[in-house]
Tab-separated table of C-alpha atoms and ligand atoms in Angstrom:
chain	number	residue	atom	x	y	z
A	300	MET	CA	90.816	100.176	122.593
A	301	GLY	CA	94.466	101.191	122.718
A	302	VAL	CA	96.144	102.450	119.589
A	303	SER	CA	97.915	99.147	119.053
A	304	GLU	CA	94.680	97.138	118.930
A	305	MET	CA	93.145	99.053	116.051
A	306	LYS	CA	94.101	97.825	112.637
A	307	VAL	CA	95.080	100.657	110.339
A	308	ILE	CA	97.264	99.224	107.593
A	309	GLY	CA	95.118	97.515	104.973
A	310	ARG	CA	91.763	98.912	106.181
A	311	ASP	CA	91.128	99.355	102.497
A	312	ILE	CA	93.054	97.484	99.791
A	313	LEU	CA	92.845	98.526	96.153
A	314	ARG	CA	94.178	96.133	93.542
A	315	TYR	CA	95.233	97.139	90.084
A	316	GLY	CA	96.590	95.335	87.033
A	317	SER	CA	99.142	97.686	85.611
A	318	VAL	CA	99.678	101.244	86.907
A	319	VAL	CA	102.328	103.870	86.279
A	320	SER	CA	103.429	103.724	89.937
A	321	THR	CA	101.503	102.703	93.038
A	322	ASN	CA	103.107	105.660	94.864
A	323	LEU	CA	101.603	107.992	92.288
A	324	VAL	CA	98.132	106.429	92.653
A	325	ALA	CA	98.472	106.624	96.437
A	326	LYS	CA	99.582	110.280	96.376
A	327	ASN	CA	96.572	111.229	94.265
A	328	MET	CA	94.288	109.415	96.683
A	329	ALA	CA	95.979	110.987	99.709
A	330	GLN	CA	95.344	114.445	98.213
A	331	ASN	CA	91.670	113.501	98.369
A	332	ARG	CA	92.026	112.278	101.956
A	333	ALA	CA	91.569	108.553	101.316
A	334	VAL	CA	91.174	106.589	104.554
A	335	GLU	CA	94.432	106.174	106.461
A	336	GLY	CA	96.022	102.796	105.905
A	337	THR	CA	94.678	102.413	102.371
A	338	VAL	CA	96.977	100.126	100.406
A	339	ILE	CA	97.401	100.235	96.629
A	340	LEU	CA	98.699	96.987	95.121
A	341	ALA	CA	99.582	96.508	91.455
A	342	GLU	CA	100.567	93.495	89.361
A	343	SER	CA	103.082	95.614	87.508
A	344	GLN	CA	104.207	99.214	87.154
A	345	THR	CA	105.096	100.889	83.889
A	346	LYS	CA	107.157	103.576	85.627
A	347	GLY	CA	107.997	102.259	89.074
A	348	ARG	CA	110.275	104.702	90.854
A	349	GLY	CA	113.153	104.519	93.285
A	350	ARG	CA	114.721	107.408	95.159
A	351	LYS	CA	116.001	110.371	93.193
A	352	ASN	CA	113.684	109.456	90.342
A	353	ARG	CA	115.566	106.281	89.507
A	354	ALA	CA	113.700	103.560	87.649
A	355	TRP	CA	112.365	100.613	89.632
A	356	HIS	CA	111.944	97.441	87.610
A	357	SER	CA	108.408	96.177	88.377
A	358	PRO	CA	107.239	93.302	86.165
A	359	PRO	CA	104.412	90.881	87.095
A	360	GLY	CA	105.424	88.425	89.819
A	361	GLY	CA	106.735	90.912	92.378
A	362	LEU	CA	104.889	92.728	95.157
A	363	TRP	CA	104.541	96.435	94.403
A	364	PHE	CA	102.416	98.356	96.860
A	365	SER	CA	102.015	101.692	98.604
A	366	MET	CA	100.393	102.709	101.880
A	367	ILE	CA	98.706	106.026	102.654
A	368	LEU	CA	99.532	107.376	106.121
A	369	TYR	CA	98.722	110.527	108.072
A	370	PRO	CA	101.019	110.223	111.091
A	371	GLU	CA	101.409	112.932	113.713
A	372	LEU	CA	105.042	113.302	112.878
A	373	LYS	CA	107.420	116.138	112.213
A	374	PRO	CA	108.329	116.123	108.511
A	375	ASP	CA	111.993	115.604	109.341
A	376	CYS	CA	111.086	112.360	111.132
A	377	ALA	CA	109.663	110.719	108.002
A	378	MET	CA	112.547	108.277	107.919
A	379	LEU	CA	110.943	106.497	110.881
A	380	ALA	CA	108.178	105.280	108.555
A	381	THR	CA	110.748	103.939	106.103
A	382	MET	CA	112.385	102.170	109.035
A	383	CYS	CA	109.065	100.604	110.067
A	384	ALA	CA	108.584	99.376	106.503
A	385	SER	CA	112.053	97.890	106.180
A	386	VAL	CA	111.753	96.053	109.496
A	387	ALA	CA	108.307	94.752	108.433
A	388	VAL	CA	109.778	93.457	105.161
A	389	VAL	CA	112.675	91.702	106.933
A	390	GLU	CA	110.391	90.130	109.553
A	391	GLY	CA	107.737	89.197	106.972
A	392	ILE	CA	110.244	87.436	104.721
A	393	LYS	CA	111.720	85.601	107.693
A	394	ARG	CA	108.319	84.520	108.998
A	395	TYR	CA	106.716	83.457	105.735
A	396	VAL	CA	109.665	82.411	103.560
A	397	GLY	CA	112.342	81.635	106.173
A	398	VAL	CA	115.003	83.704	104.416
A	399	ASP	CA	117.313	85.972	106.435
A	400	THR	CA	117.666	89.466	105.041
A	401	ARG	CA	119.482	92.569	106.248
A	402	ILE	CA	118.837	96.285	105.992
A	403	LYS	CA	121.253	98.633	104.310
A	404	TRP	CA	120.613	102.275	105.166
A	405	PRO	CA	118.472	104.001	104.186
A	406	ASN	CA	115.974	101.845	102.339
A	407	ASP	CA	117.392	98.600	100.994
A	408	VAL	CA	116.612	95.067	102.074
A	409	LEU	CA	119.388	92.715	101.013
A	410	SER	CA	119.752	88.978	100.788
A	411	ASP	CA	123.391	87.870	100.688
A	412	GLY	CA	124.351	91.410	99.734
A	413	LYS	CA	121.926	91.666	96.824
A	414	LYS	CA	118.897	93.925	96.804
A	415	LEU	CA	115.656	92.049	97.324
A	416	ALA	CA	113.405	94.952	98.242
A	417	GLY	CA	113.381	98.725	98.306
A	418	ILE	CA	111.240	101.369	99.976
A	419	LEU	CA	110.282	104.780	98.702
A	420	THR	CA	108.700	107.127	101.249
A	421	GLU	CA	107.263	110.352	99.897
A	422	THR	CA	105.783	113.107	102.010
A	423	HIS	CA	103.743	116.198	101.452
A	424	ALA	CA	104.452	118.865	104.046
A	425	THR	CA	104.111	122.630	104.371
A	426	THR	CA	105.529	124.917	107.050
A	427	GLY	CA	106.599	122.118	109.322
A	428	LYS	CA	103.352	120.175	109.058
A	429	LEU	CA	103.103	116.764	107.482
A	430	HIS	CA	99.912	116.446	105.430
A	431	TYR	CA	100.346	112.928	104.187
A	432	MET	CA	102.905	110.276	103.636
A	433	VAL	CA	103.055	107.479	101.091
A	434	VAL	CA	105.268	104.512	101.845
A	435	GLY	CA	105.932	102.387	98.760
A	436	ILE	CA	107.390	98.917	99.030
A	437	GLY	CA	108.767	96.859	96.171
A	438	VAL	CA	109.741	93.237	96.779
A	439	ASN	CA	111.109	90.897	94.130
A	440	VAL	CA	109.149	87.702	94.731
A	441	ASN	CA	108.482	85.432	91.720
A	442	ASN	CA	109.783	87.868	89.112
A	443	ASP	CA	113.072	87.563	87.271
A	444	ILE	CA	115.806	90.146	87.564
A	445	PRO	CA	116.920	91.759	84.306
A	446	GLY	CA	120.469	91.092	83.140
A	447	GLU	CA	121.807	94.538	83.968
A	448	LEU	CA	120.754	94.185	87.632
A	449	GLN	CA	121.791	90.577	88.199
A	450	ASP	CA	124.985	91.477	90.034
A	451	VAL	CA	123.200	93.767	92.482
A	452	ALA	CA	119.638	92.466	92.805
A	453	THR	CA	117.877	89.217	93.588
A	454	SER	CA	114.390	87.777	93.815
A	455	LEU	CA	112.881	85.513	96.480
A	456	LYS	CA	112.387	82.821	93.869
A	457	TYR	CA	116.170	82.595	93.437
A	458	GLU	CA	116.722	82.508	97.178
A	459	THR	CA	114.220	79.685	97.749
A	460	ASP	CA	114.114	77.782	94.468
A	461	GLY	CA	110.377	77.966	94.223
A	462	GLU	CA	107.269	80.019	93.636
A	463	ILE	CA	105.956	81.893	96.632
A	464	ASP	CA	102.305	82.577	97.423
A	465	ARG	CA	102.420	86.336	96.933
A	466	GLU	CA	98.998	86.922	98.422
A	467	LYS	CA	99.953	85.247	101.716
A	468	LEU	CA	103.263	87.082	101.839
A	469	PHE	CA	101.436	90.361	101.205
A	470	GLU	CA	99.041	89.629	104.093
A	471	VAL	CA	101.978	88.900	106.401
A	472	PHE	CA	103.655	92.193	105.414
A	473	LEU	CA	100.495	94.173	106.120
A	474	GLU	CA	99.933	92.498	109.465
A	475	ILE	CA	103.498	93.137	110.620
A	476	MET	CA	103.510	96.671	109.208
A	477	ASP	CA	100.356	97.395	111.178
A	478	GLY	CA	102.230	96.545	114.390
A	479	LYS	CA	105.194	98.724	113.405
A	480	TYR	CA	102.933	101.626	112.512
A	481	ALA	CA	101.291	101.319	115.922
A	482	LEU	CA	104.760	101.836	117.454
A	483	LEU	CA	105.118	104.979	115.375
A	484	ARG	CA	101.700	106.310	116.371
A	485	GLU	CA	102.450	105.604	120.032
A	486	GLY	CA	105.690	107.555	119.768
A	487	ARG	CA	107.788	104.476	120.539
A	488	TYR	CA	110.624	105.670	118.335
A	489	ASP	CA	113.266	103.942	120.443
A	490	ASP	CA	111.688	100.571	119.732
A	491	ILE	CA	111.664	101.284	115.998
A	492	GLN	CA	115.290	102.391	116.157
A	493	ASP	CA	116.302	99.273	118.148
A	494	GLN	CA	114.534	96.866	115.810
A	495	TRP	CA	115.977	98.556	112.759
A	496	THR	CA	119.483	98.548	114.248
A	497	LYS	CA	119.225	94.836	114.998
A	498	HIS	CA	118.642	94.091	111.309
A	499	CYS	CA	121.081	96.610	109.882
A	500	CYS	CA	124.183	95.259	108.143
A	501	ILE	CA	126.338	98.399	108.013
A	502	ILE	CA	126.759	99.328	111.662
A	503	GLY	CA	130.433	99.125	112.586
A	504	ARG	CA	131.422	98.858	108.944
A	505	GLU	CA	133.585	101.113	106.858
A	506	ILE	CA	131.502	102.724	104.136
A	507	ARG	CA	131.534	105.439	101.529
A	508	VAL	CA	128.502	107.762	101.297
A	509	HIS	CA	127.739	109.517	98.057
A	510	GLU	CA	125.506	112.510	98.553
A	511	HIS	CA	124.946	115.222	95.945
A	512	ASP	CA	128.482	115.956	94.790
A	513	SER	CA	130.254	114.902	97.945
A	514	VAL	CA	131.778	111.587	98.906
A	515	ARG	CA	132.649	110.734	102.516
A	516	THR	CA	134.308	107.688	103.960
A	517	GLY	CA	133.935	106.565	107.548
A	518	LEU	CA	132.805	104.058	110.101
A	519	VAL	CA	129.062	103.708	110.716
A	520	LYS	CA	128.279	104.414	114.381
A	521	GLY	CA	124.531	103.928	114.014
A	522	ILE	CA	121.465	106.007	113.321
A	523	ASP	CA	120.016	108.770	115.431
A	524	GLU	CA	116.402	109.205	116.601
A	525	LYS	CA	115.407	110.668	113.231
A	526	GLY	CA	116.971	107.854	111.242
A	527	ARG	CA	119.985	109.879	110.117
A	528	LEU	CA	123.148	107.923	109.526
A	529	ILE	CA	125.994	108.734	111.925
A	530	LEU	CA	129.413	108.347	110.417
A	531	GLU	CA	132.761	108.664	112.149
A	532	THR	CA	135.098	110.252	109.636
A	533	LYS	CA	138.685	111.450	109.982
A	534	ASP	CA	137.241	114.965	110.345
A	535	GLY	CA	134.862	114.007	113.146
A	536	LEU	CA	131.250	112.844	113.401
A	537	PHE	CA	129.034	113.467	110.453
A	538	THR	CA	125.290	112.806	109.985
A	539	THR	CA	123.389	112.488	106.761
A	540	VAL	CA	119.709	112.222	105.846
A	541	SER	CA	120.031	110.919	102.339
A	542	GLY	CA	122.784	109.486	100.283
A	543	ASP	CA	123.914	106.242	98.780
A	544	VAL	CA	126.011	103.860	100.774
A	545	GLU	CA	128.780	101.752	99.377
A	546	ILE	CA	130.119	99.119	101.765
A	547	LEU	CA	133.932	98.977	101.669
B	1678	BT5	C1	114.457	102.098	96.063
B	1678	BT5	O1	115.108	103.137	95.431
B	1678	BT5	O2	114.982	101.100	96.459
B	1678	BT5	C2	112.952	102.307	96.228
B	1678	BT5	C3	112.138	101.321	95.460
B	1678	BT5	C4	110.668	101.476	95.754
B	1678	BT5	C5	109.806	100.690	94.827
B	1678	BT5	C6	108.359	100.692	95.235
B	1678	BT5	S1	107.391	99.579	94.296
B	1678	BT5	C7	105.927	100.269	94.896
B	1678	BT5	C8	106.148	101.762	94.951
B	1678	BT5	N1	105.838	102.399	93.688
B	1678	BT5	C9	106.921	102.958	93.127
B	1678	BT5	O3	106.937	103.584	92.032
B	1678	BT5	N2	107.994	102.772	93.930
B	1678	BT5	C10	107.645	102.047	95.119
B	1678	BT5	P1	116.670	103.285	95.259
B	1678	BT5	O4	117.373	103.058	96.557
B	1678	BT5	O5	116.860	104.587	94.596
B	1678	BT5	O6	117.096	102.120	94.296
B	1678	BT5	C11	116.888	102.194	92.917
B	1678	BT5	C12	117.946	101.330	92.242
B	1678	BT5	O7	117.692	99.938	92.529
B	1678	BT5	C13	117.918	101.424	90.721
B	1678	BT5	O8	118.716	102.490	90.277
B	1678	BT5	C14	118.480	100.059	90.300
B	1678	BT5	O9	119.894	100.043	90.390
B	1678	BT5	C15	117.976	99.134	91.386
B	1678	BT5	N3	116.727	98.445	91.009
B	1678	BT5	C16	115.782	98.800	90.101
B	1678	BT5	N4	114.770	97.914	90.090
B	1678	BT5	C17	115.085	96.963	91.005
B	1678	BT5	C18	114.442	95.792	91.471
B	1678	BT5	N5	113.254	95.377	91.013
B	1678	BT5	N6	115.079	95.074	92.417
B	1678	BT5	C19	116.267	95.432	92.936
B	1678	BT5	N7	116.928	96.536	92.545
B	1678	BT5	C20	116.340	97.302	91.589
Protein backbone atom coordinates (compact mmCIF):
# COMPACT_ATOMS: atom_id res chain seq x y z
CA MET A 1 0.00 0.00 0.00
CA GLY A 2 1.18 3.53 -0.72
CA VAL A 3 1.57 5.97 2.13
CA SER A 4 -1.66 7.72 1.25
CA GLU A 5 -3.77 4.57 1.58
CA MET A 6 -2.82 3.85 5.17
CA LYS A 7 -4.92 5.59 7.75
CA VAL A 8 -2.81 7.18 10.45
CA ILE A 9 -4.86 9.94 12.05
CA GLY A 10 -7.34 8.46 14.51
CA ARG A 11 -5.81 4.95 14.61
CA ASP A 12 -6.46 5.26 18.31
CA ILE A 13 -8.93 7.75 19.81
CA LEU A 14 -8.97 8.47 23.53
CA ARG A 15 -11.94 10.35 24.94
CA TYR A 16 -11.91 12.25 28.17
CA GLY A 17 -14.44 14.28 30.15
CA SER A 18 -12.47 17.16 31.51
CA VAL A 19 -8.67 17.46 31.20
CA VAL A 20 -6.21 20.25 31.88
CA SER A 21 -5.27 20.41 28.18
CA THR A 22 -5.46 17.74 25.48
CA ASN A 23 -2.03 18.92 24.24
CA LEU A 24 -0.60 18.17 27.66
CA VAL A 25 -2.15 14.68 27.73
CA ALA A 26 -0.88 14.07 24.20
CA LYS A 27 2.66 15.26 25.03
CA ASN A 28 2.83 12.89 27.99
CA MET A 29 1.67 10.03 25.79
CA ALA A 30 4.11 10.96 23.02
CA GLN A 31 6.97 10.81 25.55
CA ASN A 32 5.95 7.19 26.04
CA ARG A 33 5.81 6.61 22.28
CA ALA A 34 2.04 6.23 21.92
CA VAL A 35 1.05 4.99 18.46
CA GLU A 36 1.34 7.66 15.77
CA GLY A 37 -1.98 9.25 14.93
CA THR A 38 -3.41 8.81 18.43
CA VAL A 39 -6.05 11.47 19.03
CA ILE A 40 -6.99 12.81 22.46
CA LEU A 41 -10.47 14.36 22.61
CA ALA A 42 -11.93 16.11 25.65
CA GLU A 43 -15.36 17.50 26.49
CA SER A 44 -13.74 20.45 28.20
CA GLN A 45 -10.34 21.73 29.28
CA THR A 46 -9.62 23.44 32.56
CA LYS A 47 -6.46 25.08 31.21
CA GLY A 48 -6.71 25.00 27.44
CA ARG A 49 -3.76 26.83 25.93
CA GLY A 50 -3.11 29.01 22.92
CA ARG A 51 0.26 30.15 21.62
CA LYS A 52 2.60 31.95 23.98
CA ASN A 53 0.81 30.39 26.92
CA ARG A 54 -2.38 32.33 26.33
CA ALA A 55 -5.60 30.91 27.73
CA TRP A 56 -7.93 29.05 25.38
CA HIS A 57 -11.56 29.06 26.45
CA SER A 58 -12.71 25.41 26.25
CA PRO A 59 -16.15 24.75 27.76
CA PRO A 60 -18.33 21.72 26.90
CA GLY A 61 -19.87 21.96 23.43
CA GLY A 62 -16.70 22.66 21.45
CA LEU A 63 -14.26 20.23 19.84
CA TRP A 64 -10.94 20.18 21.69
CA PHE A 65 -8.50 17.56 20.48
CA SER A 66 -4.83 16.83 19.91
CA MET A 67 -3.00 14.48 17.57
CA ILE A 68 0.32 12.74 18.21
CA LEU A 69 2.63 12.72 15.18
CA TYR A 70 6.17 11.53 14.47
CA PRO A 71 6.84 13.00 11.02
CA GLU A 72 10.19 12.80 9.27
CA LEU A 73 10.48 16.54 9.26
CA LYS A 74 13.11 19.08 10.10
CA PRO A 75 12.09 20.88 13.31
CA ASP A 76 12.00 24.21 11.49
CA CYS A 77 9.36 22.80 9.13
CA ALA A 78 6.83 22.15 11.91
CA MET A 79 4.60 24.90 10.58
CA LEU A 80 3.66 22.57 7.72
CA ALA A 81 1.71 20.43 10.21
CA THR A 82 -0.15 23.49 11.47
CA MET A 83 -0.94 24.30 7.84
CA CYS A 84 -2.30 20.79 7.25
CA ALA A 85 -4.51 21.17 10.32
CA SER A 86 -5.86 24.57 9.35
CA VAL A 87 -6.70 23.41 5.82
CA ALA A 88 -8.40 20.30 7.28
CA VAL A 89 -10.50 22.50 9.58
CA VAL A 90 -11.55 24.82 6.73
CA GLU A 91 -12.42 21.92 4.42
CA GLY A 92 -14.17 19.96 7.19
CA ILE A 93 -16.37 22.90 8.16
CA LYS A 94 -17.22 23.54 4.52
CA ARG A 95 -18.04 19.90 3.84
CA TYR A 96 -20.06 19.13 6.95
CA VAL A 97 -21.54 22.49 7.94
CA GLY A 98 -21.42 24.42 4.64
CA VAL A 99 -19.82 27.49 6.21
CA ASP A 100 -16.97 29.28 4.42
CA THR A 101 -14.00 30.06 6.62
CA ARG A 102 -10.60 31.61 5.94
CA ILE A 103 -7.14 31.15 7.40
CA LYS A 104 -5.26 33.97 9.04
CA TRP A 105 -1.56 33.23 9.44
CA PRO A 106 -0.28 31.45 11.37
CA ASN A 107 -2.98 29.43 13.07
CA ASP A 108 -6.41 31.05 13.05
CA VAL A 109 -9.52 29.93 11.23
CA LEU A 110 -11.95 32.82 10.86
CA SER A 111 -15.57 33.13 9.91
CA ASP A 112 -16.50 36.65 8.80
CA GLY A 113 -13.33 37.91 10.46
CA LYS A 114 -14.02 36.29 13.82
CA LYS A 115 -12.00 33.42 15.23
CA LEU A 116 -13.80 30.10 15.00
CA ALA A 117 -10.86 27.77 15.53
CA GLY A 118 -7.23 27.83 16.56
CA ILE A 119 -4.32 25.42 16.29
CA LEU A 120 -1.46 24.90 18.68
CA THR A 121 1.44 22.80 17.38
CA GLU A 122 4.08 21.83 19.90
CA THR A 123 7.25 19.95 19.09
CA HIS A 124 9.96 18.19 20.99
CA ALA A 125 13.28 18.31 19.18
CA THR A 126 16.96 18.00 20.03
CA THR A 127 19.98 18.77 17.86
CA GLY A 128 17.99 19.17 14.69
CA LYS A 129 15.90 16.03 15.18
CA LEU A 130 12.18 16.09 15.72
CA HIS A 131 11.14 13.50 18.32
CA TYR A 132 7.44 14.14 18.36
CA MET A 133 4.86 16.68 17.48
CA VAL A 134 1.47 17.38 19.01
CA VAL A 135 -1.06 19.26 16.92
CA GLY A 136 -3.94 20.61 19.01
CA ILE A 137 -7.12 21.86 17.41
CA GLY A 138 -9.84 23.84 19.13
CA VAL A 139 -13.09 24.54 17.30
CA ASN A 140 -16.02 26.46 18.75
CA VAL A 141 -19.00 24.32 17.76
CA ASN A 142 -22.06 24.36 20.06
CA ASN A 143 -20.40 26.34 22.86
CA ASP A 144 -21.06 29.97 23.67
CA ILE A 145 -18.38 32.61 23.46
CA PRO A 146 -17.71 34.54 26.67
CA GLY A 147 -18.51 38.25 26.69
CA GLU A 148 -14.92 39.43 26.58
CA LEU A 149 -14.27 37.50 23.34
CA GLN A 150 -17.51 38.26 21.53
CA ASP A 151 -15.99 40.93 19.31
CA VAL A 152 -13.18 38.65 18.13
CA ALA A 153 -14.50 35.09 18.33
CA THR A 154 -17.47 33.10 17.11
CA SER A 155 -18.95 29.63 17.34
CA LEU A 156 -20.43 27.45 14.60
CA LYS A 157 -23.77 27.54 16.37
CA TYR A 158 -23.94 31.31 15.78
CA GLU A 159 -22.93 30.91 12.15
CA THR A 160 -25.59 28.27 11.43
CA ASP A 161 -28.35 28.93 13.95
CA GLY A 162 -28.41 25.38 15.15
CA GLU A 163 -26.75 22.57 17.04
CA ILE A 164 -24.17 20.60 15.12
CA ASP A 165 -23.46 16.89 15.48
CA ARG A 166 -19.99 17.23 16.98
CA GLU A 167 -19.17 13.56 16.60
CA LYS A 168 -19.79 13.62 12.84
CA LEU A 169 -17.85 16.85 12.44
CA PHE A 170 -14.97 15.32 14.41
CA GLU A 171 -14.96 12.27 12.11
CA VAL A 172 -14.87 14.52 9.05
CA PHE A 173 -11.92 16.48 10.49
CA LEU A 174 -9.97 13.30 11.18
CA GLU A 175 -10.65 11.88 7.74
CA ILE A 176 -9.55 15.06 5.97
CA MET A 177 -6.57 15.52 8.29
CA ASP A 178 -5.46 11.99 7.44
CA GLY A 179 -5.28 12.99 3.76
CA LYS A 180 -3.33 16.16 4.57
CA TYR A 181 -0.91 14.27 6.78
CA ALA A 182 -0.31 11.83 3.94
CA LEU A 183 0.77 14.82 1.82
CA LEU A 184 3.21 15.77 4.55
CA ARG A 185 4.61 12.25 4.85
CA GLU A 186 5.01 12.05 1.07
CA GLY A 187 6.95 15.30 1.08
CA ARG A 188 4.32 17.06 -1.03
CA TYR A 189 4.96 20.39 0.66
CA ASP A 190 4.03 22.38 -2.44
CA ASP A 191 0.52 20.93 -2.35
CA ILE A 192 0.15 21.85 1.32
CA GLN A 193 1.42 25.36 0.60
CA ASP A 194 -0.96 25.76 -2.39
CA GLN A 195 -4.00 24.56 -0.47
CA TRP A 196 -3.18 26.76 2.48
CA THR A 197 -2.61 29.79 0.24
CA LYS A 198 -5.96 29.25 -1.45
CA HIS A 199 -7.75 29.58 1.90
CA CYS A 200 -5.63 32.36 3.34
CA CYS A 201 -7.27 35.76 3.81
CA ILE A 202 -4.20 37.97 4.29
CA ILE A 203 -2.26 37.49 1.07
CA GLY A 204 -2.03 40.82 -0.74
CA ARG A 205 -3.27 42.67 2.32
CA GLU A 206 -1.60 45.34 4.36
CA ILE A 207 -0.92 44.04 7.85
CA ARG A 208 0.94 44.80 11.04
CA VAL A 209 2.96 41.98 12.66
CA HIS A 210 3.69 42.09 16.35
CA GLU A 211 6.60 39.89 17.29
CA HIS A 212 8.43 40.06 20.62
CA ASP A 213 8.97 43.79 21.03
CA SER A 214 8.94 44.70 17.37
CA VAL A 215 6.10 45.85 15.16
CA ARG A 216 6.35 45.77 11.36
CA THR A 217 3.91 46.94 8.75
CA GLY A 218 3.84 45.66 5.19
CA LEU A 219 2.11 43.86 2.39
CA VAL A 220 1.77 40.08 2.64
CA LYS A 221 3.45 38.43 -0.36
CA GLY A 222 2.71 34.88 0.76
CA ILE A 223 4.37 32.14 2.74
CA ASP A 224 7.54 30.28 1.93
CA GLU A 225 8.13 26.51 1.86
CA LYS A 226 8.53 26.42 5.64
CA GLY A 227 5.34 28.35 6.30
CA ARG A 228 7.10 31.60 7.18
CA LEU A 229 5.20 34.76 6.39
CA ILE A 230 6.79 36.94 3.70
CA LEU A 231 6.15 40.62 4.15
CA GLU A 232 7.10 43.44 1.82
CA THR A 233 8.01 46.37 4.03
CA LYS A 234 9.42 49.79 3.17
CA ASP A 235 12.83 48.39 4.19
CA GLY A 236 12.59 45.37 1.91
CA LEU A 237 11.39 41.78 2.22
CA PHE A 238 11.05 40.38 5.67
CA THR A 239 10.11 36.85 6.84
CA THR A 240 8.80 35.80 10.20
CA VAL A 241 8.12 32.46 11.87
CA SER A 242 5.90 33.60 14.67
CA GLY A 243 4.07 36.74 15.49
CA ASP A 244 0.59 38.12 15.68
CA VAL A 245 -1.04 39.59 12.64
CA GLU A 246 -3.32 42.56 12.65
CA ILE A 247 -5.11 43.20 9.36
CA LEU A 248 -5.10 46.91 8.47
C1 LIG B 1 -4.59 29.52 19.33
O1 LIG B 1 -3.74 30.34 20.06
O2 LIG B 1 -5.41 29.91 18.55
C2 LIG B 1 -4.41 28.03 19.61
C3 LIG B 1 -5.61 27.41 20.24
C4 LIG B 1 -5.44 25.91 20.37
C5 LIG B 1 -6.50 25.29 21.22
C6 LIG B 1 -6.45 23.79 21.19
S1 LIG B 1 -7.82 23.05 21.98
C7 LIG B 1 -7.06 21.50 21.98
C8 LIG B 1 -5.60 21.74 22.30
N1 LIG B 1 -5.37 21.77 23.73
C9 LIG B 1 -4.94 22.98 24.15
O3 LIG B 1 -4.65 23.28 25.34
N2 LIG B 1 -4.84 23.81 23.09
C10 LIG B 1 -5.21 23.16 21.86
P1 LIG B 1 -3.58 31.90 19.88
O4 LIG B 1 -3.39 32.25 18.44
O5 LIG B 1 -2.51 32.28 20.81
O6 LIG B 1 -4.95 32.52 20.33
C11 LIG B 1 -5.27 32.66 21.68
C12 LIG B 1 -6.24 33.83 21.80
O7 LIG B 1 -7.51 33.47 21.20
C13 LIG B 1 -6.59 34.18 23.24
O8 LIG B 1 -5.65 35.09 23.76
C14 LIG B 1 -7.99 34.79 23.10
O9 LIG B 1 -7.91 36.14 22.67
C15 LIG B 1 -8.59 34.01 21.96
N3 LIG B 1 -9.41 32.88 22.42
C16 LIG B 1 -9.37 32.19 23.59
N4 LIG B 1 -10.27 31.19 23.60
C17 LIG B 1 -10.91 31.25 22.40
C18 LIG B 1 -11.93 30.48 21.79
N5 LIG B 1 -12.51 29.43 22.39
N6 LIG B 1 -12.32 30.84 20.55
C19 LIG B 1 -11.77 31.87 19.88
N7 LIG B 1 -10.80 32.64 20.40
C20 LIG B 1 -10.36 32.33 21.65
